[in-house]
XYZ file of C-alpha atoms in Angstrom:
572
model
C -95.389 30.655 -23.836
C -99.229 31.190 -23.420
C -100.333 30.039 -19.920
C -103.941 31.080 -20.250
C -104.783 27.483 -21.424
C -104.346 24.452 -18.868
C -106.183 21.472 -17.794
C -105.302 18.554 -15.593
C -104.293 15.465 -17.728
C -105.218 11.923 -16.747
C -101.928 9.500 -16.600
C -101.289 8.065 -19.947
C -103.573 10.155 -21.954
C -102.555 12.336 -24.921
C -102.809 15.953 -24.590
C -105.669 17.604 -26.357
C -106.621 20.875 -27.382
C -109.525 22.676 -24.950
C -112.009 22.108 -27.717
C -111.565 18.327 -28.029
C -111.839 18.089 -24.298
C -115.401 18.662 -24.688
C -116.018 21.337 -21.874
C -115.245 24.827 -20.864
C -113.383 26.389 -17.779
C -112.256 29.549 -16.423
C -108.455 30.585 -17.048
C -106.042 30.692 -13.785
C -105.036 33.757 -12.433
C -101.816 34.543 -11.247
C -103.045 35.458 -8.073
C -104.427 32.822 -5.698
C -107.915 32.567 -5.578
C -109.080 34.922 -8.486
C -110.581 33.568 -11.541
C -108.847 34.744 -14.935
C -110.626 36.471 -17.673
C -112.036 34.518 -20.276
C -110.900 34.794 -23.785
C -113.462 35.713 -26.264
C -111.901 33.976 -29.283
C -111.502 30.622 -27.872
C -113.443 28.585 -25.149
C -111.645 27.973 -21.615
C -110.252 24.825 -21.013
C -111.865 22.648 -18.323
C -110.647 20.457 -15.571
C -110.964 16.840 -16.511
C -111.904 14.916 -13.287
C -109.284 12.342 -11.805
C -110.436 8.976 -11.913
C -108.413 8.033 -8.786
C -107.901 10.905 -6.755
C -106.351 8.913 -4.090
C -103.133 8.099 -6.025
C -101.358 4.586 -5.777
C -97.738 5.169 -5.715
C -96.060 5.970 -2.232
C -92.542 6.991 -1.109
C -90.934 8.394 -4.315
C -93.086 6.692 -6.755
C -92.696 3.295 -7.932
C -96.152 2.504 -9.081
C -96.902 1.131 -12.362
C -98.851 3.508 -14.914
C -102.533 3.698 -14.443
C -104.959 2.607 -17.376
C -106.373 5.401 -19.303
C -109.691 6.749 -18.264
C -111.530 9.323 -19.866
C -113.973 11.478 -18.240
C -115.721 14.103 -20.045
C -117.825 17.174 -18.226
C -121.125 18.178 -19.559
C -120.341 20.713 -22.081
C -122.960 23.039 -20.906
C -121.371 23.318 -17.324
C -118.540 25.825 -17.052
C -115.966 25.076 -14.229
C -113.959 28.253 -13.222
C -110.747 26.662 -11.987
C -109.162 29.350 -9.872
C -112.128 29.913 -8.077
C -112.946 26.336 -7.690
C -109.020 25.353 -6.544
C -109.137 28.521 -4.390
C -112.245 27.414 -2.326
C -110.583 24.123 -1.546
C -109.674 23.245 1.973
C -106.666 21.417 0.992
C -103.441 22.897 -0.293
C -102.968 23.240 -3.704
C -100.303 24.041 -6.433
C -99.620 24.081 -9.752
C -96.305 24.206 -11.624
C -95.213 24.159 -15.002
C -92.167 23.798 -17.237
C -89.003 21.512 -16.468
C -88.085 23.864 -13.687
C -91.468 23.801 -12.294
C -92.320 27.669 -12.435
C -95.186 28.681 -10.117
C -98.473 28.912 -11.958
C -100.766 28.810 -8.798
C -101.237 28.390 -5.460
C -104.310 28.324 -3.475
C -105.045 30.172 -0.261
C -104.802 26.833 1.728
C -101.312 25.959 0.453
C -100.576 30.013 1.537
C -102.036 29.258 4.782
C -99.505 26.273 5.533
C -96.240 27.462 3.432
C -96.685 31.325 2.908
C -97.794 33.372 0.007
C -95.614 32.448 -3.227
C -95.217 34.602 -6.441
C -95.609 33.084 -9.822
C -93.317 32.634 -12.468
C -90.468 31.655 -10.189
C -88.673 28.069 -10.278
C -90.108 25.611 -7.551
C -86.571 25.382 -6.348
C -86.104 28.695 -5.439
C -89.782 29.982 -4.800
C -91.230 26.777 -3.181
C -88.113 25.364 -0.682
C -90.852 23.494 0.957
C -91.179 20.939 -2.090
C -87.410 20.078 -1.986
C -87.603 19.863 1.994
C -90.259 17.214 1.588
C -88.536 15.425 -1.468
C -91.117 16.128 -3.942
C -89.124 18.180 -6.617
C -87.685 14.422 -7.947
C -91.220 13.376 -7.904
C -92.261 16.100 -9.890
C -89.601 15.265 -12.260
C -90.867 11.779 -12.725
C -94.352 13.209 -13.176
C -93.498 15.787 -15.920
C -91.537 12.814 -17.980
C -93.655 9.968 -17.420
C -97.430 11.579 -17.460
C -98.115 9.153 -14.135
C -99.633 10.454 -11.020
C -96.954 9.578 -8.084
C -97.955 9.764 -4.037
C -95.856 10.336 -1.089
C -97.367 9.396 2.354
C -97.306 11.368 5.560
C -94.794 14.207 5.288
C -94.574 16.614 7.896
C -95.215 20.216 7.177
C -94.137 23.526 8.858
C -97.388 23.780 10.733
C -96.674 20.567 12.218
C -99.267 18.849 10.515
C -98.634 15.577 8.222
C -99.791 15.712 4.524
C -99.895 12.880 1.897
C -98.938 14.825 -1.366
C -100.102 13.729 -4.948
C -98.438 14.973 -8.020
C -100.807 14.720 -10.975
C -99.827 15.669 -14.610
C -101.502 18.657 -16.325
C -101.659 20.409 -19.792
C -100.270 24.066 -19.292
C -98.875 25.054 -22.591
C -96.502 22.910 -24.695
C -94.264 21.922 -21.747
C -96.868 20.453 -19.568
C -97.471 20.940 -15.699
C -97.977 19.443 -12.270
C -100.540 19.761 -9.928
C -99.475 19.009 -6.308
C -102.374 18.722 -3.809
C -101.951 17.494 -0.090
C -104.627 16.053 2.025
C -104.396 16.114 5.993
C -103.641 12.826 7.086
C -102.451 14.136 10.931
C -104.978 12.311 12.617
C -104.201 9.213 10.856
C -100.447 9.317 11.606
C -101.185 10.254 15.408
C -103.352 7.337 15.500
C -101.023 5.075 13.768
C -98.277 6.446 16.293
C -100.128 6.015 19.333
C -100.664 2.369 18.181
C -97.097 1.591 17.715
C -96.223 3.462 21.002
C -98.599 0.943 22.804
C -97.459 -2.146 20.915
C -93.915 -1.119 22.027
C -94.986 -1.115 25.513
C -96.869 -4.153 25.206
C -93.695 -6.033 23.563
C -91.591 -4.447 26.406
C -93.773 -5.798 28.932
C -94.162 -9.151 27.329
C -90.230 -9.388 26.948
C -89.794 -8.225 31.023
C -92.208 -11.055 31.660
C -90.072 -13.511 29.694
C -86.953 -12.292 31.155
C -88.098 -12.362 34.779
C -88.805 -16.139 34.418
C -85.191 -16.575 33.476
C -82.415 -16.708 35.604
C -81.465 -13.041 36.749
C -77.654 -14.134 37.080
C -76.402 -17.685 36.558
C -74.821 -19.698 39.215
C -70.789 -20.015 38.668
C -69.638 -23.499 39.372
C -66.071 -23.938 41.031
C -64.733 -25.820 37.710
C -66.842 -24.369 34.961
C -67.093 -20.954 33.597
C -70.673 -20.629 32.050
C -72.557 -17.788 30.186
C -76.171 -17.457 28.462
C -77.721 -15.144 26.054
C -81.230 -14.810 25.478
C -82.906 -12.860 22.328
C -86.747 -12.463 22.003
C -87.959 -13.342 18.455
C -90.172 -10.910 16.401
C -91.556 -7.563 16.890
C -94.916 -8.389 18.373
C -95.768 -8.908 21.780
C -96.185 -12.609 21.987
C -93.500 -13.892 24.477
C -91.802 -17.412 23.810
C -90.990 -20.429 25.935
C -87.346 -20.676 25.621
C -85.414 -20.945 29.035
C -82.284 -22.171 30.434
C -80.597 -22.540 33.679
C -77.564 -23.420 35.586
C -77.661 -25.533 38.922
C -74.861 -26.509 41.441
C -75.804 -29.869 42.857
C -73.057 -30.398 45.499
C -69.453 -32.390 45.510
C -68.736 -30.328 42.572
C -71.185 -31.301 40.314
C -73.486 -29.075 38.161
C -76.589 -29.390 36.062
C -77.026 -27.536 32.949
C -80.683 -27.461 31.254
C -82.429 -25.655 28.330
C -85.682 -26.037 26.964
C -88.262 -24.516 24.427
C -91.932 -24.901 24.856
C -93.607 -24.733 21.423
C -95.665 -21.920 20.084
C -95.640 -18.416 21.491
C -97.989 -16.115 24.042
C -98.573 -15.999 27.677
C -99.272 -19.586 27.946
C -96.181 -20.744 26.451
C -94.428 -18.370 28.962
C -96.320 -19.812 31.778
C -95.777 -23.240 31.031
C -92.037 -22.671 30.826
C -92.020 -20.969 33.863
C -93.502 -23.838 35.551
C -91.224 -26.121 34.096
C -88.135 -24.058 34.955
C -89.249 -23.957 38.620
C -89.674 -27.996 38.721
C -86.453 -28.576 36.839
C -84.797 -26.760 39.961
C -86.748 -28.929 42.365
C -85.927 -32.223 40.830
C -82.375 -31.386 40.373
C -81.889 -30.829 43.961
C -82.958 -34.326 44.332
C -79.691 -35.081 42.373
C -81.363 -37.550 39.953
C -79.863 -38.850 36.709
C -80.721 -36.678 33.816
C -82.988 -39.421 32.152
C -85.175 -39.353 35.421
C -85.479 -35.820 35.532
C -86.930 -35.690 32.049
C -89.242 -38.490 33.178
C -90.630 -36.362 35.791
C -91.053 -33.437 33.648
C -92.855 -35.437 31.001
C -95.352 -36.352 33.637
C -95.735 -32.570 34.989
C -95.740 -31.118 31.597
C -98.613 -33.450 30.341
C -100.657 -32.430 33.555
C -99.828 -28.582 33.100
C -101.134 -28.799 29.536
C -101.624 -31.649 27.533
C -101.604 -29.703 24.318
C -98.523 -27.958 24.941
C -95.296 -29.773 23.689
C -91.728 -28.924 24.911
C -88.248 -29.968 24.309
C -85.323 -30.029 26.636
C -81.714 -31.225 27.221
C -80.338 -31.715 30.546
C -76.630 -32.624 31.303
C -74.613 -32.909 34.355
C -70.854 -32.201 34.801
C -68.869 -34.303 37.016
C -65.319 -32.697 37.645
C -64.043 -35.750 39.339
C -64.433 -37.908 36.459
C -64.401 -35.405 33.571
C -67.385 -36.070 32.068
C -71.097 -34.891 30.932
C -73.990 -37.317 31.676
C -76.820 -36.164 29.469
C -80.416 -36.776 28.048
C -82.839 -35.323 25.852
C -86.250 -34.981 25.382
C -86.695 -34.144 21.550
C -84.127 -31.370 21.881
C -81.676 -29.970 19.318
C -78.263 -31.827 19.857
C -75.515 -30.887 22.204
C -72.157 -29.656 20.506
C -68.817 -30.005 22.426
C -65.450 -28.803 20.817
C -62.422 -30.584 22.453
C -59.332 -28.734 23.320
C -58.025 -29.683 19.624
C -60.767 -27.429 18.105
C -62.526 -30.578 16.959
C -66.451 -30.135 17.315
C -68.543 -33.225 18.189
C -72.040 -33.378 17.671
C -74.079 -35.526 20.501
C -77.314 -36.852 18.859
C -77.780 -39.830 21.239
C -79.759 -40.756 23.039
C -82.923 -38.664 22.364
C -86.345 -39.232 23.472
C -89.817 -37.496 22.661
C -90.729 -34.192 23.882
C -92.120 -33.522 26.889
C -95.755 -33.693 27.592
C -96.523 -36.490 25.138
C -96.091 -39.412 28.003
C -95.718 -43.033 28.041
C -91.952 -43.111 26.824
C -88.753 -43.982 28.586
C -85.762 -41.574 28.155
C -82.089 -42.708 28.720
C -78.730 -40.687 29.956
C -75.641 -41.424 28.379
C -72.180 -40.105 29.102
C -69.411 -38.374 27.318
C -66.028 -37.367 28.363
C -65.550 -33.562 29.087
C -62.058 -32.956 30.084
C -60.221 -29.513 30.884
C -59.952 -27.544 27.581
C -63.489 -28.743 26.307
C -66.266 -26.310 25.287
C -70.108 -27.025 25.078
C -73.156 -25.234 23.735
C -76.487 -25.982 24.473
C -79.450 -23.887 22.417
C -83.047 -23.586 21.142
C -84.096 -24.312 17.467
C -84.547 -20.620 16.881
C -80.699 -20.396 16.623
C -80.359 -22.744 13.867
C -84.068 -22.827 12.073
C -84.952 -21.118 9.017
C -87.870 -21.050 6.912
C -87.110 -22.955 3.635
C -83.823 -24.431 5.130
C -83.730 -27.799 6.517
C -82.847 -27.863 9.978
C -79.447 -30.000 9.328
C -78.105 -27.299 7.204
C -78.597 -24.938 10.319
C -77.058 -27.370 12.968
C -73.820 -27.770 10.183
C -73.647 -24.236 10.036
C -73.434 -23.745 13.973
C -71.049 -26.571 13.662
C -68.671 -24.614 11.587
C -69.317 -21.101 13.378
C -68.911 -22.942 17.018
C -65.211 -24.740 15.880
C -64.016 -21.018 15.572
C -65.943 -19.185 18.269
C -62.852 -18.798 20.610
C -63.011 -16.655 23.734
C -64.787 -16.471 26.810
C -68.359 -18.132 27.329
C -69.969 -14.871 27.053
C -68.264 -13.900 23.894
C -68.772 -17.268 22.446
C -72.438 -16.572 22.879
C -72.583 -13.283 20.825
C -70.254 -14.745 18.190
C -72.642 -17.597 17.657
C -75.591 -15.483 17.186
C -73.918 -13.347 14.935
C -72.726 -15.881 12.772
C -76.020 -17.456 12.517
C -77.299 -14.284 11.402
C -79.756 -13.680 14.075
C -80.763 -10.183 14.344
C -83.641 -7.695 16.240
C -86.031 -8.748 13.486
C -85.386 -12.614 13.864
C -88.776 -14.206 14.043
C -88.055 -16.888 16.838
C -86.670 -16.680 20.644
C -83.339 -17.788 20.895
C -81.338 -19.162 23.908
C -77.751 -19.866 23.971
C -76.018 -21.775 27.009
C -72.038 -22.058 26.779
C -70.081 -23.901 29.258
C -66.131 -24.387 29.496
C -63.917 -26.936 31.304
C -60.828 -24.332 31.351
C -57.251 -25.641 31.080
C -55.307 -24.126 33.928
C -51.992 -23.002 34.023
C -49.536 -24.557 36.789
C -50.325 -21.967 39.390
C -53.987 -22.279 39.063
C -53.842 -25.993 38.684
C -52.636 -25.877 42.439
C -56.041 -25.052 43.760
C -57.915 -27.589 41.681
C -56.695 -31.088 42.884
C -58.485 -34.654 43.233
C -57.589 -38.031 44.727
C -59.207 -41.424 44.862
C -58.792 -44.685 46.782
C -60.372 -47.858 45.926
C -61.392 -49.561 49.523
C -62.267 -53.414 49.237
C -63.806 -53.536 52.513
C -62.999 -55.268 55.912
C -61.646 -53.920 59.062
C -58.693 -52.293 57.388
C -60.717 -50.028 55.137
C -61.274 -47.592 57.709
C -57.628 -46.750 58.799
C -56.589 -47.097 55.448
C -59.167 -44.152 54.374
C -58.097 -42.031 57.450
C -54.300 -42.316 56.541
C -54.948 -41.684 52.960
C -56.940 -38.547 53.565
C -54.555 -37.253 56.184
C -51.636 -37.721 53.812
C -53.338 -35.969 50.770
C -54.481 -32.811 53.024
C -51.117 -32.348 54.034
C -49.672 -32.455 50.477
C -52.554 -29.772 49.714
C -50.978 -27.607 52.403
C -54.414 -27.433 54.219
C -54.317 -25.862 57.755
C -54.394 -28.662 60.632
C -57.846 -27.610 61.916
C -59.443 -28.411 58.400
C -57.081 -31.229 58.103
C -58.591 -32.982 60.922
C -62.114 -32.020 59.745
C -61.380 -33.638 56.409
C -60.010 -36.799 57.866
C -62.900 -37.273 60.175
C -65.467 -36.796 57.656
C -63.643 -39.505 55.393
C -63.605 -41.868 58.335
C -66.900 -41.552 58.980
C -68.234 -41.867 55.508
C -66.183 -44.642 54.984
C -67.699 -46.500 58.101
C -71.443 -45.723 57.148
C -70.565 -47.427 53.716
C -68.916 -50.381 55.487
C -71.934 -50.839 57.810
C -74.835 -50.106 55.481
C -73.155 -50.354 51.895
C -71.538 -52.782 49.420
C -68.538 -53.214 47.429
C -67.157 -51.648 45.419
C -66.254 -48.623 47.559
C -64.210 -45.542 46.759
C -63.011 -42.685 48.860
C -62.774 -39.545 46.598
C -60.977 -36.220 47.817
C -61.303 -33.040 45.728
C -60.170 -29.494 46.042
C -61.177 -26.146 44.486
C -60.340 -22.605 44.862
C -63.588 -22.488 47.070
C -64.485 -25.779 49.236
C -62.851 -29.194 49.851
C -65.279 -32.179 48.948
C -65.092 -35.674 50.741
C -67.096 -38.306 48.669
C -67.623 -41.926 49.138
C -69.331 -44.187 46.855
C -70.528 -47.912 47.085
C -72.601 -50.551 45.188
C -75.780 -50.322 47.304
C -78.445 -47.943 46.083
C -80.218 -47.158 49.531
C -79.903 -43.468 50.082
C -78.723 -42.805 53.855
C -80.703 -40.191 56.090
C -80.252 -38.573 59.211
C -81.499 -39.603 62.389
C -81.326 -39.114 66.031
C -79.287 -41.659 67.782
C -80.563 -42.857 71.145
C -77.923 -42.475 74.114
C -77.474 -46.613 74.167
C -76.995 -46.951 70.470
C -73.536 -47.945 69.480
C -73.813 -46.801 65.555
C -76.323 -44.605 63.708
C -74.064 -41.051 64.433
C -72.056 -40.914 61.390
C -74.125 -38.784 59.178
C -75.107 -36.486 62.207
C -71.536 -36.094 62.755
C -70.765 -35.229 59.316
C -73.588 -32.606 59.023
C -72.236 -31.107 62.308
C -68.716 -30.685 60.784
C -69.548 -29.812 57.126
C -70.518 -26.732 55.672
C -73.035 -29.135 53.579
C -73.867 -32.697 52.777
C -75.733 -34.917 50.351
C -76.087 -38.156 48.650
C -77.261 -39.560 45.406
C -77.780 -42.668 43.609
C -75.171 -42.992 40.547
C -75.866 -44.183 37.074
C -74.762 -47.464 36.795
C -76.288 -48.332 40.398
C -74.931 -48.007 44.067
C -74.774 -44.134 45.586
C -72.734 -41.586 46.636
C -72.396 -39.758 49.762
C -70.587 -36.308 50.411
C -69.751 -33.233 52.082
C -68.191 -29.998 51.441
C -66.014 -27.836 53.784
C -65.894 -24.013 52.703
C -62.034 -23.097 52.330
C -61.118 -20.227 54.302
C -60.568 -16.986 51.901
C -62.506 -18.954 49.136
C -63.222 -16.950 46.377
C -65.344 -16.966 43.260
C -63.917 -16.880 39.395
């Protein structure tokens, strides 16, 4: 085969003789950097300039063929090929034939990869091309006549190059010109940019997580777990939040919310709303009143920022959830038999809209029930109706068994949420567990309806004494419990109205004494004067009990309660 005539060929163009190409160049020498001799009988082929030296394909070459272009040089100008390529600062290699035998490498190529002998196949003599993944690309170029480019491959000199493989005419079998452009500075700049973005995102996620509870409160009667997963790969934090708040008397508040939008502003609003929820929850208000207060606060913080929120309170005495929603996605409840209920009503407008009245509703939540509260990032997808997402979550929740933390993970996986998910996701799962006989002995309740009159206080004392004795409480604790029940009933008789009820409850951690009546005026602790005959009941309760409190009940009236920590009480 005669290799004394060769020239680069534009993609898609037919092979032409040197005379047809219209200009002359020097013959490449077998040694890098030395021009070959020109034959006397025929003109030397020249280099046909490439219309697009940058290349368009990347990563192994999936680009479409380029349009045919012809650029003819001035026939009066000779372009010595070897001398020209030898002076280029970029590495260049020329190979020919189906096994890509070396025809030429320039000095810049030898400086990066080492000297190479002509005539040997590239697979043996140019191992760097195999390591860089260029050999299959060169096969494609030789077959298709289309230039291909791979971007930012690291070479042995620790610098990064973009390699372009261009078809050229070398004898009858054709060849490939491999050229490399040093893109180290661009690659390093891109890596620094990515590192900076990662740091910003890590800081943003850390900010978001710092606004969420570091550790959830664990109520006596419930098992709870939550999972938060930031969305997207950018540095913009979201406004999803959740919380669990123990209210006293065995009651627990659960809240989950979502501030619309992303960024520091959304996170700041979220942080203020979460703090406000904890403050309002301590007032032990009905759920709809908490949402009304949050609605006004959200409008004051930022009238342009809208948030959704669901707030629920669990009462183990009644085995129920009292809940309210401000435009939030529906709570789901799974009963002990596996049936999943969707709680759609009542739903008021989102927080920050103002001028609306929210309402609360009750639903059964007996032992064996599990509930999930979540944000819309779990179920909302582009191009899909949100109802489809809710239905998918219902199906996944029906089969997601295990501890609450396991259920959180299973729901997130079942809904296809990954690290690349474009929206924040928060999931809160609460379980009212069924307890076996041994554990059930530590969770007991008893109640007595009181009609009023002079016999109410003696009946309450006798009832409390009998119940606490049956629960095998030590004598000292039993006396304190009976005294607290007597004082709370006396206070209700003095300042309340029928119907009245005494409730006793024990858990593995505490004894709870609670009295409800029909008057919604809340008691306050005050200092009785020496001559006063009454006014000391609440002070006595506050002195002997671990904690005490009062709240208005949903149907009107109030509840006054106190708690006693049990010796050796433990958590779950």
